[in-house]
Short mmCIF file of C-alpha atoms in Angstrom, two decimals:
data_model
loop_
_atom_site.label_atom_id
_atom_site.label_comp_id
_atom_site.label_asym_id
_atom_site.label_seq_id
_atom_site.Cartn_x
_atom_site.Cartn_y
_atom_site.Cartn_z
CA UNK A 1 7.75 25.03 10.17
CA UNK A 2 8.30 28.27 8.34
CA UNK A 3 7.69 31.50 9.22
CA UNK A 4 4.61 33.75 9.03
CA UNK A 5 6.46 37.22 8.42
CA UNK A 6 3.16 39.32 8.37
CA UNK A 7 1.94 38.50 11.38
CA UNK A 8 4.96 40.35 12.95
CA UNK A 9 3.53 44.08 13.28
CA UNK A 10 0.19 43.69 14.07
CA UNK A 11 1.60 41.42 16.67
CA UNK A 12 3.55 43.98 17.91
CA UNK A 13 0.76 46.96 17.96
CA UNK A 14 -1.60 44.06 19.67
CA UNK A 15 0.65 43.91 22.48
CA UNK A 16 1.55 48.17 23.04
CA UNK A 17 -1.91 48.37 22.94
CA UNK A 18 -2.44 45.22 25.48
CA UNK A 19 -0.51 47.31 27.91
CA UNK A 20 -2.06 50.66 27.59
CA UNK A 21 -5.72 48.98 28.23
CA UNK A 22 -7.34 47.99 31.57
CA UNK A 23 -7.86 44.56 32.10
CA UNK A 24 -11.03 43.20 31.02
CA UNK A 25 -12.84 39.73 31.68
CA UNK A 26 -13.55 37.80 28.60
CA UNK A 27 -16.97 36.53 27.66
CA UNK A 28 -16.93 32.85 28.31
CA UNK A 29 -17.55 30.84 25.13
CA UNK A 30 -19.66 27.67 24.82
CA UNK A 31 -18.56 24.24 23.59
CA UNK A 32 -21.08 24.80 20.48
CA UNK A 33 -18.84 27.70 19.61
CA UNK A 34 -15.34 26.25 20.63
CA UNK A 35 -16.34 23.30 18.26
CA UNK A 36 -17.40 25.60 15.80
CA UNK A 37 -14.53 27.56 15.93
CA UNK A 38 -12.48 24.76 15.66
CA UNK A 39 -14.14 23.18 12.60
CA UNK A 40 -13.99 26.61 10.65
CA UNK A 41 -10.62 26.52 11.16
CA UNK A 42 -9.63 23.07 9.88
CA UNK A 43 -11.87 23.12 7.32
CA UNK A 44 -10.93 25.81 5.93
CA UNK A 45 -9.71 27.40 2.05
CA UNK A 46 -6.76 27.25 3.74
CA UNK A 47 -6.11 24.10 4.08
CA UNK A 48 -6.77 23.33 0.93
CA UNK A 49 -8.97 20.07 1.87
CA UNK A 50 -6.12 18.60 4.32
CA UNK A 51 -4.12 15.75 1.79
CA UNK A 52 -1.73 13.58 3.44
CA UNK A 53 2.11 15.12 3.34
CA UNK A 54 0.50 18.44 2.47
CA UNK A 55 1.23 22.04 3.88
CA UNK A 56 -2.15 22.38 4.53
CA UNK A 57 -2.37 19.26 6.41
CA UNK A 58 0.99 20.74 7.99
CA UNK A 59 -0.73 23.62 9.10
CA UNK A 60 -3.80 21.55 10.33
CA UNK A 61 -1.34 19.54 12.62
CA UNK A 62 -0.07 22.76 13.69
CA UNK A 63 -2.95 23.95 14.76
CA UNK A 64 -3.76 20.97 16.89
CA UNK A 65 -0.68 20.81 18.80
CA UNK A 66 -1.45 24.97 19.67
CA UNK A 67 -4.99 24.25 20.82
CA UNK A 68 -3.51 21.24 23.17
CA UNK A 69 -0.71 22.88 24.48
CA UNK A 70 -2.82 25.87 25.58
CA UNK A 71 -4.11 23.36 27.81
CA UNK A 72 -1.52 22.43 29.74
CA UNK A 73 -1.48 18.77 27.61
CA UNK A 74 2.47 16.89 27.42
CA UNK A 75 3.68 15.91 24.49
CA UNK A 76 3.80 12.60 23.76
CA UNK A 77 5.52 12.05 19.66
CA UNK A 78 9.09 11.74 19.07
CA UNK A 79 12.05 12.42 20.99
CA UNK A 80 9.53 14.34 23.38
CA UNK A 81 8.09 15.96 20.51
CA UNK A 82 3.93 16.82 19.71
CA UNK A 83 4.39 14.90 16.73
CA UNK A 84 5.38 11.29 15.51
CA UNK A 85 6.87 11.83 11.85
CA UNK A 86 4.99 9.39 9.31
CA UNK A 87 7.84 8.22 6.73
CA UNK A 88 5.59 7.96 3.19
CA UNK A 89 6.26 6.23 -0.24
CA UNK A 90 4.36 6.93 -2.99
CA UNK A 91 5.78 3.51 -5.38
CA UNK A 92 4.92 4.72 -9.73
CA UNK A 93 5.79 2.05 -12.23
CA UNK A 94 8.96 2.56 -14.03
CA UNK A 95 8.86 2.09 -17.58
CA UNK A 96 6.35 -1.09 -18.64
CA UNK A 97 6.17 -3.98 -16.60
CA UNK A 98 7.58 -7.30 -19.18
CA UNK A 99 4.91 -10.72 -18.28
CA UNK A 100 4.52 -13.75 -20.13
CA UNK A 101 2.94 -17.43 -19.34
CA UNK A 102 4.69 -20.30 -20.33
CA UNK A 103 2.24 -23.93 -20.60
CA UNK A 104 2.63 -26.88 -22.59
CA UNK A 105 5.77 -25.86 -24.28
CA UNK A 106 4.48 -22.92 -25.54
CA UNK A 107 5.21 -19.11 -24.00
CA UNK A 108 2.50 -16.68 -24.35
CA UNK A 109 3.84 -12.50 -23.80
CA UNK A 110 1.44 -10.37 -22.22
CA UNK A 111 1.19 -6.84 -22.37
CA UNK A 112 0.40 -4.34 -19.13
CA UNK A 113 -2.97 -2.65 -19.49
CA UNK A 114 -4.98 -5.55 -21.66
CA UNK A 115 -4.08 -9.06 -20.33
CA UNK A 116 -2.85 -8.00 -16.86
CA UNK A 117 -2.28 -4.84 -14.44
CA UNK A 118 0.97 -4.84 -12.42
CA UNK A 119 0.98 -2.62 -9.78
CA UNK A 120 4.38 -0.51 -7.90
CA UNK A 121 6.20 -1.85 -5.23
CA UNK A 122 7.49 0.08 -2.42
CA UNK A 123 10.24 -2.25 -0.87
CA UNK A 124 12.02 -3.36 -4.23
CA UNK A 125 12.33 -1.21 -7.08
CA UNK A 126 13.04 -4.18 -9.57
CA UNK A 127 10.78 -7.12 -9.08
CA UNK A 128 11.74 -10.34 -11.21
CA UNK A 129 9.40 -13.49 -10.49
CA UNK A 130 9.05 -16.91 -12.37
CA UNK A 131 7.39 -18.74 -10.85
CA UNK A 132 4.46 -21.03 -10.68
CA UNK A 133 0.45 -20.54 -9.69
CA UNK A 134 -1.55 -22.03 -7.21
CA UNK A 135 -5.29 -21.30 -6.85
CA UNK A 136 -6.21 -21.33 -2.66
CA UNK A 137 -10.34 -20.86 -3.24
CA UNK A 138 -11.41 -17.51 -1.43
CA UNK A 139 -7.39 -17.54 -0.14
CA UNK A 140 -8.78 -17.66 3.59
CA UNK A 141 -6.67 -19.31 6.91
CA UNK A 142 -8.24 -18.13 10.05
CA UNK A 143 -7.97 -20.96 12.99
CA UNK A 144 -10.92 -19.19 14.76
CA UNK A 145 -13.35 -19.76 11.62
CA UNK A 146 -11.69 -22.80 10.97
CA UNK A 147 -11.06 -22.24 7.55
CA UNK A 148 -8.25 -22.97 5.44
CA UNK A 149 -8.09 -22.77 2.16
CA UNK A 150 -3.86 -22.97 1.82
CA UNK A 151 -4.81 -27.23 3.52
CA UNK A 152 -3.00 -29.47 0.54
CA UNK A 153 -1.61 -27.03 -1.79
CA UNK A 154 2.27 -25.43 -1.13
CA UNK A 155 2.47 -21.61 -2.04
CA UNK A 156 6.08 -21.62 -1.33
CA UNK A 157 7.66 -20.21 -4.35
CA UNK A 158 4.10 -19.47 -6.04
CA UNK A 159 2.42 -17.20 -7.53
CA UNK A 160 -1.16 -17.27 -5.47
CA UNK A 161 -4.49 -16.24 -7.12
CA UNK A 162 -7.38 -15.91 -4.65
CA UNK A 163 -11.07 -15.29 -4.91
CA UNK A 164 -12.05 -11.96 -3.86
CA UNK A 165 -14.44 -11.88 -1.10
CA UNK A 166 -15.73 -14.13 1.49
CA UNK A 167 -18.22 -17.35 1.29
CA UNK A 168 -21.54 -16.66 1.84
CA UNK A 169 -23.14 -16.83 5.44
CA UNK A 170 -19.52 -14.73 7.18
CA UNK A 171 -20.42 -11.74 9.13
CA UNK A 172 -19.69 -8.46 7.54
CA UNK A 173 -17.07 -7.17 9.87
CA UNK A 174 -15.31 -10.28 9.95
CA UNK A 175 -15.35 -10.76 6.05
CA UNK A 176 -13.67 -7.13 5.54
CA UNK A 177 -11.44 -7.95 8.23
CA UNK A 178 -10.74 -11.26 6.32
CA UNK A 179 -10.69 -9.89 3.00
CA UNK A 180 -7.99 -7.31 3.99
CA UNK A 181 -5.36 -10.37 5.65
CA UNK A 182 -5.84 -12.45 2.22
CA UNK A 183 -2.16 -10.97 0.75
CA UNK A 184 -0.40 -11.64 4.22
CA UNK A 185 -1.46 -15.11 4.78
CA UNK A 186 0.31 -15.82 1.50
CA UNK A 187 3.53 -13.72 2.44
CA UNK A 188 3.26 -16.26 5.45
CA UNK A 189 2.81 -19.20 3.26
CA UNK A 190 6.38 -18.44 1.26
CA UNK A 191 4.19 -17.23 -1.42
CA UNK A 192 6.19 -14.86 -3.96
CA UNK A 193 2.82 -12.73 -5.49
CA UNK A 194 -0.69 -12.64 -5.28
CA UNK A 195 -3.53 -12.21 -7.07
CA UNK A 196 -7.14 -11.57 -6.42
CA UNK A 197 -9.96 -13.08 -9.44
CA UNK A 198 -13.69 -12.13 -8.86
CA UNK A 199 -15.78 -15.37 -7.86
CA UNK A 200 -18.65 -14.31 -10.19
CA UNK A 201 -18.98 -15.53 -13.39
CA UNK A 202 -20.50 -11.94 -14.27
CA UNK A 203 -18.50 -10.35 -12.56
CA UNK A 204 -16.95 -7.30 -13.70
CA UNK A 205 -13.07 -7.75 -13.94
CA UNK A 206 -12.84 -3.77 -13.84
CA UNK A 207 -10.54 -1.75 -16.19
CA UNK A 208 -6.75 -3.07 -15.97
CA UNK A 209 -5.96 0.36 -19.01
CA UNK A 210 -6.76 2.31 -15.90
CA UNK A 211 -4.93 0.78 -12.81
CA UNK A 212 -1.86 0.29 -14.85
CA UNK A 213 -1.45 3.75 -14.27
CA UNK A 214 -2.06 4.00 -10.50
CA UNK A 215 0.42 5.19 -7.62
CA UNK A 216 0.80 3.22 -4.50
CA UNK A 217 0.82 4.79 -1.29
CA UNK A 218 1.61 3.52 2.51
CA UNK A 219 4.10 4.03 4.62
CA UNK A 220 7.40 2.65 4.67
CA UNK A 221 10.42 3.38 6.68
CA UNK A 222 13.27 2.96 4.12
CA UNK A 223 14.71 -0.48 6.16
CA UNK A 224 11.49 -3.09 3.94
CA UNK A 225 8.91 -1.97 6.84
CA UNK A 226 5.92 -0.72 5.36
CA UNK A 227 2.38 -1.24 6.15
CA UNK A 228 1.59 -3.55 3.70
CA UNK A 229 3.89 -5.80 6.20
CA UNK A 230 5.20 -9.38 4.86
CA UNK A 231 3.28 -8.59 2.14
CA UNK A 232 5.56 -5.71 0.99
CA UNK A 233 7.72 -7.93 -1.52
CA UNK A 234 5.03 -9.90 -2.69
CA UNK A 235 4.38 -9.01 -6.52
CA UNK A 236 0.59 -7.83 -6.82
CA UNK A 237 -1.53 -7.49 -10.05
CA UNK A 238 -4.76 -7.88 -11.60
CA UNK A 239 -5.60 -10.06 -14.08
CA UNK A 240 -8.31 -10.10 -17.44
CA UNK A 241 -10.73 -12.79 -17.75
CA UNK A 242 -8.96 -14.15 -20.55
CA UNK A 243 -5.21 -14.57 -18.36
CA UNK A 244 -7.57 -16.28 -15.54
CA UNK A 245 -9.15 -18.69 -18.01
CA UNK A 246 -5.40 -19.43 -19.44
CA UNK A 247 -3.85 -20.25 -15.85
CA UNK A 248 -6.94 -22.06 -15.16
CA UNK A 249 -6.33 -24.29 -18.42
CA UNK A 250 -5.31 -27.66 -17.70
CA UNK A 251 -5.27 -27.65 -14.27
CA UNK A 252 -7.68 -30.22 -12.15
CA UNK A 253 -10.51 -27.22 -12.36
CA UNK A 254 -11.38 -24.61 -15.20
CA UNK A 255 -11.73 -21.13 -13.78
CA UNK A 256 -15.78 -21.51 -15.07
CA UNK A 257 -16.02 -24.56 -12.66
CA UNK A 258 -14.72 -23.05 -9.55
CA UNK A 259 -16.87 -20.29 -9.86
CA UNK A 260 -19.74 -22.45 -10.35
CA UNK A 261 -18.54 -24.09 -6.80
CA UNK A 262 -18.55 -21.02 -4.80
CA UNK A 263 -21.91 -19.64 -6.83
CA UNK A 264 -23.19 -22.33 -5.51
CA UNK A 265 -22.57 -21.61 -1.59
CA UNK A 266 -19.35 -24.21 -1.49
CA UNK A 267 -15.69 -23.20 -0.98
CA UNK A 268 -13.47 -24.83 -3.87
CA UNK A 269 -10.33 -26.28 -2.36
CA UNK A 270 -7.09 -25.58 -3.72
CA UNK A 271 -5.55 -26.62 -6.29
CA UNK A 272 -1.61 -26.40 -8.65
CA UNK A 273 -2.77 -24.41 -11.87
CA UNK A 274 -0.65 -24.56 -15.17
CA UNK A 275 2.33 -23.08 -16.52
CA UNK A 276 4.53 -20.01 -15.79
CA UNK A 277 4.29 -16.42 -14.97
CA UNK A 278 7.44 -14.71 -15.58
CA UNK A 279 7.04 -10.61 -14.38
CA UNK A 280 9.51 -8.33 -14.52
CA UNK A 281 8.74 -4.88 -12.99
CA UNK A 282 10.43 -2.28 -12.04
CA UNK A 283 9.40 1.31 -9.71
CA UNK A 284 10.50 4.76 -8.94
CA UNK A 285 9.68 6.09 -5.39
CA UNK A 286 8.85 9.70 -3.59
CA UNK A 287 9.32 9.67 -0.10
CA UNK A 288 7.61 12.01 2.07
CA UNK A 289 6.08 12.68 5.73
CA UNK A 290 3.57 13.76 6.55
CA UNK A 291 2.69 13.79 10.99
CA UNK A 292 -0.02 12.77 13.61
CA UNK A 293 0.30 14.62 16.54
CA UNK A 294 0.44 12.85 19.95
CA UNK A 295 -0.74 14.44 23.16
CA UNK A 296 -0.57 13.33 26.93
CA UNK A 297 -2.86 13.93 30.00
CA UNK A 298 -1.08 12.08 32.83
CA UNK A 299 -2.99 10.19 34.94
CA UNK A 300 -3.34 11.15 38.73
CA UNK A 301 -3.51 7.40 40.38
CA UNK A 302 -0.03 5.56 40.24
CA UNK A 303 -1.52 2.26 40.49
CA UNK A 304 -3.35 3.01 37.08
CA UNK A 305 -1.31 6.52 35.22
CA UNK A 306 0.74 4.26 33.89
CA UNK A 307 -2.52 2.68 31.35
CA UNK A 308 -3.55 5.26 28.83
CA UNK A 309 -7.51 5.68 27.27
CA UNK A 310 -6.85 6.98 23.65
CA UNK A 311 -9.42 9.22 22.13
CA UNK A 312 -8.21 9.29 18.36
CA UNK A 313 -9.57 11.18 15.42
CA UNK A 314 -7.78 11.38 11.81
CA UNK A 315 -6.70 14.86 11.03
CA UNK A 316 -6.41 14.03 7.05
CA UNK A 317 -8.84 14.56 4.17
CA UNK A 318 -8.22 14.53 0.47
CA UNK A 319 -7.40 18.11 -0.56
CA UNK A 320 -8.05 19.11 -4.11
CA UNK A 321 -10.04 18.24 -6.50
CA UNK A 322 -8.11 18.16 -10.15
CA UNK A 323 -11.24 17.15 -12.41
CA UNK A 324 -13.01 19.72 -11.93
CA UNK A 325 -14.40 22.55 -14.38
CA UNK A 326 -13.18 26.19 -14.11
CA UNK A 327 -14.92 28.60 -11.49
CA UNK A 328 -15.89 25.25 -9.64
CA UNK A 329 -15.45 24.45 -6.14
CA UNK A 330 -12.17 22.26 -5.67
CA UNK A 331 -11.35 21.88 -2.27
CA UNK A 332 -12.49 19.35 -0.33
CA UNK A 333 -13.01 20.84 3.14
CA UNK A 334 -13.90 17.60 4.82
CA UNK A 335 -15.71 19.79 7.53
CA UNK A 336 -17.84 16.60 8.69
CA UNK A 337 -14.93 14.39 7.62
CA UNK A 338 -13.25 14.55 10.00
CA UNK A 339 -12.80 18.12 11.27
CA UNK A 340 -15.95 17.45 13.52
CA UNK A 341 -14.34 14.13 14.80
CA UNK A 342 -10.94 16.19 15.38
CA UNK A 343 -12.56 18.80 17.31
CA UNK A 344 -14.68 16.98 19.15
CA UNK A 345 -11.73 15.39 20.56
CA UNK A 346 -10.31 18.64 20.89
CA UNK A 347 -13.79 19.82 23.16
CA UNK A 348 -13.40 16.15 25.49
CA UNK A 349 -9.77 17.26 26.30
CA UNK A 350 -10.79 20.98 27.44
CA UNK A 351 -13.36 19.58 29.32
CA UNK A 352 -11.56 17.20 30.87
CA UNK A 353 -8.68 20.21 31.93
CA UNK A 354 -11.40 22.58 32.77
CA UNK A 355 -13.46 19.57 35.15
CA UNK A 356 -10.43 19.84 37.72
CA UNK A 357 -10.52 16.32 38.02
CA UNK A 358 -7.75 14.32 36.32
CA UNK A 359 -8.24 11.60 35.43
CA UNK A 360 -6.87 8.35 37.03
CA UNK A 361 -5.44 6.67 33.57
CA UNK A 362 -3.45 8.71 31.24
CA UNK A 363 -5.29 9.89 28.28
CA UNK A 364 -3.73 9.43 24.99
CA UNK A 365 -4.83 11.96 22.23
CA UNK A 366 -4.24 11.18 19.12
CA UNK A 367 -5.03 13.47 15.92
CA UNK A 368 -3.43 10.67 13.04
CA UNK A 369 -2.53 11.34 9.23
CA UNK A 370 -3.08 9.35 6.28
CA UNK A 371 -6.60 7.80 6.97
CA UNK A 372 -8.11 8.45 3.45
CA UNK A 373 -5.61 6.33 2.06
CA UNK A 374 -6.01 2.97 4.10
CA UNK A 375 -6.01 3.99 7.63
CA UNK A 376 -1.83 4.29 7.60
CA UNK A 377 -0.83 7.20 9.88
CA UNK A 378 -2.77 4.99 12.87
CA UNK A 379 -1.04 1.58 11.81
CA UNK A 380 2.75 3.35 11.99
CA UNK A 381 1.13 4.86 15.39
CA UNK A 382 0.31 0.48 16.31
CA UNK A 383 3.41 -0.45 14.73
CA UNK A 384 5.86 2.09 16.54
CA UNK A 385 4.01 3.77 19.08
CA UNK A 386 5.49 6.17 21.56
CA UNK A 387 4.14 4.60 24.47
CA UNK A 388 3.79 0.44 24.96
CA UNK A 389 0.64 -0.57 23.18
CA UNK A 390 0.10 -3.25 25.71
CA UNK A 391 -0.54 -0.03 28.52
CA UNK A 392 -3.49 0.98 26.06
CA UNK A 393 -6.12 0.19 28.03
CA UNK A 394 -8.80 1.11 25.36
CA UNK A 395 -9.44 3.80 22.68
CA UNK A 396 -12.03 5.81 21.43
CA UNK A 397 -12.46 6.58 17.76
CA UNK A 398 -13.94 10.03 16.99
CA UNK A 399 -14.32 9.50 12.92
CA UNK A 400 -16.74 11.55 10.36
CA UNK A 401 -20.08 12.16 13.21
CA UNK A 402 -22.65 13.50 11.49
CA UNK A 403 -23.44 16.78 13.00
CA UNK A 404 -26.63 17.95 10.95
CA UNK A 405 -29.01 17.08 13.21
CA UNK A 406 -29.96 16.40 17.38
CA UNK A 407 -28.71 13.46 17.49
CA UNK A 408 -30.80 10.69 20.16
CA UNK A 409 -28.67 7.83 19.39
CA UNK A 410 -25.14 6.84 18.72
CA UNK A 411 -23.60 3.50 16.98
CA UNK A 412 -20.52 2.25 18.77
CA UNK A 413 -18.72 0.16 16.45
CA UNK A 414 -17.15 -2.58 18.03
CA UNK A 415 -18.55 -1.61 21.69
CA UNK A 416 -20.00 -5.57 21.45
CA UNK A 417 -16.71 -7.43 21.22
CA UNK A 418 -15.86 -5.76 24.88
CA UNK A 419 -17.31 -4.43 28.11
CA UNK A 420 -16.73 -1.13 26.67
CA UNK A 421 -20.43 -1.12 25.89
CA UNK A 422 -20.33 -0.77 29.67
CA UNK A 423 -18.86 2.97 29.43
CA UNK A 424 -20.52 3.86 26.33
CA UNK A 425 -24.19 2.75 27.85
CA UNK A 426 -23.41 4.57 31.33
CA UNK A 427 -22.45 7.84 29.58
CA UNK A 428 -25.54 7.95 27.52
CA UNK A 429 -27.75 6.62 29.91
CA UNK A 430 -26.71 10.45 31.42
CA UNK A 431 -27.37 12.37 28.57
CA UNK A 432 -30.45 10.35 27.55
CA UNK A 433 -28.58 8.92 24.57
CA UNK A 434 -29.03 5.00 23.64
CA UNK A 435 -26.61 3.41 22.02
CA UNK A 436 -28.01 0.94 19.09
CA UNK A 437 -27.20 -1.58 16.73
CA UNK A 438 -25.29 -1.02 13.07
CA UNK A 439 -28.17 -0.12 10.76
CA UNK A 440 -25.66 -0.53 8.19
CA UNK A 441 -23.51 -4.09 8.47
CA UNK A 442 -23.12 -4.00 4.74
CA UNK A 443 -20.79 -1.49 5.21
CA UNK A 444 -18.12 -3.20 7.20
CA UNK A 445 -17.57 -0.22 8.85
CA UNK A 446 -15.97 -1.80 11.98
CA UNK A 447 -12.57 -1.84 9.94
CA UNK A 448 -12.80 0.71 7.95
CA UNK A 449 -11.19 3.04 10.33
CA UNK A 450 -8.50 3.97 12.53
CA UNK A 451 -9.34 2.22 15.59
CA UNK A 452 -8.93 -1.01 13.51
CA UNK A 453 -5.35 -1.10 12.74
CA UNK A 454 -5.11 -0.90 17.10
CA UNK A 455 -7.84 -3.49 16.96
CA UNK A 456 -5.96 -6.36 15.58
CA UNK A 457 -2.86 -5.46 18.30
CA UNK A 458 -4.82 -6.32 21.00
CA UNK A 459 -6.34 -2.96 22.09
CA UNK A 460 -10.55 -3.06 22.74
CA UNK A 461 -11.92 -0.47 20.81
CA UNK A 462 -14.67 1.53 19.97
CA UNK A 463 -15.73 3.75 17.00
CA UNK A 464 -18.17 6.26 17.44
CA UNK A 465 -21.08 7.95 15.02
CA UNK A 466 -24.23 9.94 15.55
CA UNK A 467 -26.69 7.05 15.02
CA UNK A 468 -29.93 6.82 13.38
CA UNK A 469 -32.90 8.36 15.50
CA UNK A 470 -34.75 11.61 15.03
CA UNK A 471 -34.32 11.98 11.31
CA UNK A 472 -30.63 10.60 11.38
CA UNK A 473 -31.42 7.78 8.88
CA UNK A 474 -32.35 10.60 6.38
CA UNK A 475 -29.47 12.73 6.59
CA UNK A 476 -26.79 10.16 6.38
CA UNK A 477 -28.38 8.50 3.02
CA UNK A 478 -28.55 12.32 2.01
CA UNK A 479 -25.04 13.17 3.13
CA UNK A 480 -23.40 10.05 1.70
CA UNK A 481 -24.76 9.64 -1.57
CA UNK A 482 -23.88 14.11 -1.48
CA UNK A 483 -21.39 15.98 0.00
CA UNK A 484 -19.25 12.54 1.32
CA UNK A 485 -15.62 12.48 -0.28
CA UNK A 486 -16.98 16.23 -1.74
CA UNK A 487 -16.45 20.37 -1.65
CA UNK A 488 -19.79 20.54 -0.11
CA UNK A 489 -18.51 18.99 2.96
CA UNK A 490 -17.74 22.84 4.19
CA UNK A 491 -19.22 24.74 6.76
CA UNK A 492 -22.40 26.29 5.55
CA UNK A 493 -23.80 22.59 5.23
CA UNK A 494 -26.22 23.78 7.96
CA UNK A 495 -23.88 21.53 10.69
CA UNK A 496 -26.10 22.04 14.33
CA UNK A 497 -23.16 23.55 17.19
CA UNK A 498 -25.23 22.17 19.80
CA UNK A 499 -25.44 18.82 18.25
CA UNK A 500 -20.90 18.82 18.20
CA UNK A 501 -21.07 20.40 21.37
CA UNK A 502 -23.52 17.16 22.57
CA UNK A 503 -21.06 14.82 21.28
CA UNK A 504 -18.23 15.91 22.78
CA UNK A 505 -19.62 15.50 26.13
CA UNK A 506 -20.83 12.59 25.36
CA UNK A 507 -17.22 11.44 24.53
CA UNK A 508 -15.83 13.43 27.46
CA UNK A 509 -18.54 10.71 29.44
CA UNK A 510 -17.35 7.71 28.06
CA UNK A 511 -13.68 8.75 28.27
CA UNK A 512 -13.69 9.09 32.10
CA UNK A 513 -15.55 6.30 32.84
CA UNK A 514 -12.78 3.83 31.15
CA UNK A 515 -10.04 6.18 32.70
CA UNK A 516 -11.75 6.31 36.25
CA UNK A 517 -13.03 2.30 36.02
CA UNK A 518 -10.69 0.07 38.80
CA UNK A 519 -10.16 -2.71 35.70
CA UNK A 520 -9.45 -1.82 31.97
CA UNK A 521 -11.73 -3.27 29.23
CA UNK A 522 -11.79 -6.81 28.68
CA UNK A 523 -12.23 -8.74 25.08
CA UNK A 524 -15.94 -10.90 25.43
CA UNK A 525 -14.29 -14.60 25.06
CA UNK A 526 -16.08 -15.06 22.41
CA UNK A 527 -16.18 -11.89 20.29
CA UNK A 528 -13.73 -13.05 17.08
CA UNK A 529 -11.74 -10.30 17.40
CA UNK A 530 -11.30 -10.94 21.11
CA UNK A 531 -10.24 -14.20 20.02
CA UNK A 532 -7.92 -13.65 17.33
CA UNK A 533 -6.31 -10.68 18.47
CA UNK A 534 -6.34 -10.64 22.20
CA UNK A 535 -3.75 -13.29 22.77
CA UNK A 536 -3.43 -13.95 26.58
CA UNK A 537 -5.53 -11.40 27.92
CA UNK A 538 -7.70 -12.45 30.41
CA UNK A 539 -11.20 -12.22 28.78
CA UNK A 540 -15.18 -12.22 30.05
CA UNK A 541 -17.79 -13.92 29.31
CA UNK A 542 -21.17 -11.84 28.61
#
């Protein structure tokens, strides 16, 4: 970290003055004041929106470390440090990709940005593909749901074409998960490329010209490993409607026919498409790092202290806007998204230390990077954890609590999948805070924050947000339609600091329940996520 020379002289005078003054008792700060101080610093203009890989984010990480260190916590990062440096790669196209489609003895050139849009690649600088194509319906292969759109289709060495979205009737949180693993399904079956098209006959195919120049960013370890997993080497692209129709021409069904099936609520079966697609594209890379902050509060029970209850909040935000007029505020300060979550996590850590009673299980505090670019910092930790992931008993994720009103309820996304719900309910009951069901299931929020990367590794998790009661619904709709991901998400938007302190206390109580319980949380046997990712873990009946 770079030194700050300007701080040396004032510090020296402060030390001289301190030696000459008699000891005095400092006033005790309230939890509300402490959280306000944290949010004020983390969302200040100095940090320039805490973009992943930026100097502002580095400063924010250093601040969080200083607070955890002052509380007496232990470093839990790489090589005994407070940090886990996440290796990132930003890939952009190097030159213009070339492509052509051959069918029935005729070859048609395809133009980047008009007929298709090839994406950059994070693990192969040059991608050369000349392969046939197969259609696989919605591209779902899920044994728990009993759906296999690859049945009867050989995808090995082929480019897979699938509908975006899921069939009607799939619960929103499961649907959101299925959408995120489609490329992995294709890679697992030996495909060399994956492309999605709309199932809606009147759907919007998007602007290929806009997508053609868009970079791809994720963690990449330089050894072929990437946050994109097995799907990283795949050729990825978008198509125009005309190109998609060309691929289906001469096949068992036309594009319009399979779209009509989907519109009628049926799942089209897969089949080979006609012709072969040849694509050659090159990428250039920009590598950088950004830190996760990792701290540990050791447990006191010799039988439980090797298990961890994790509390996590993402420290990054979206940086500085480039599309502003002169004189307009360009800094996305991210006071509520997610300086508020990290600040209440710090207050939770302080509450444990101040209680004088160490938790029985150890506590793991994570301030992760890269949430705003695909949950990538959390994914890196879950892939390369600094403690055995099998020993992480539970995780509580604090992301964007809306602290604009005196909340009376919380939404614990994911609580219905495990008996963690009992800890949330017990903690809330002690504070007259109720736990309410997801009021916006269409948003698929259970899979849109960092805890999801731990869920897919089998860790029971909840994601806490303030609820809709006592004016919360109006505040949520106003925020999501206004300051969310905009520069006005800053310290002066009427934050209720007493609500912030209350949210910190609630999370302390939840974490205390989880840390001191005789048994670690368990998935419910009928939970989709428990059945899919819980492996051989013991399950509970409701």
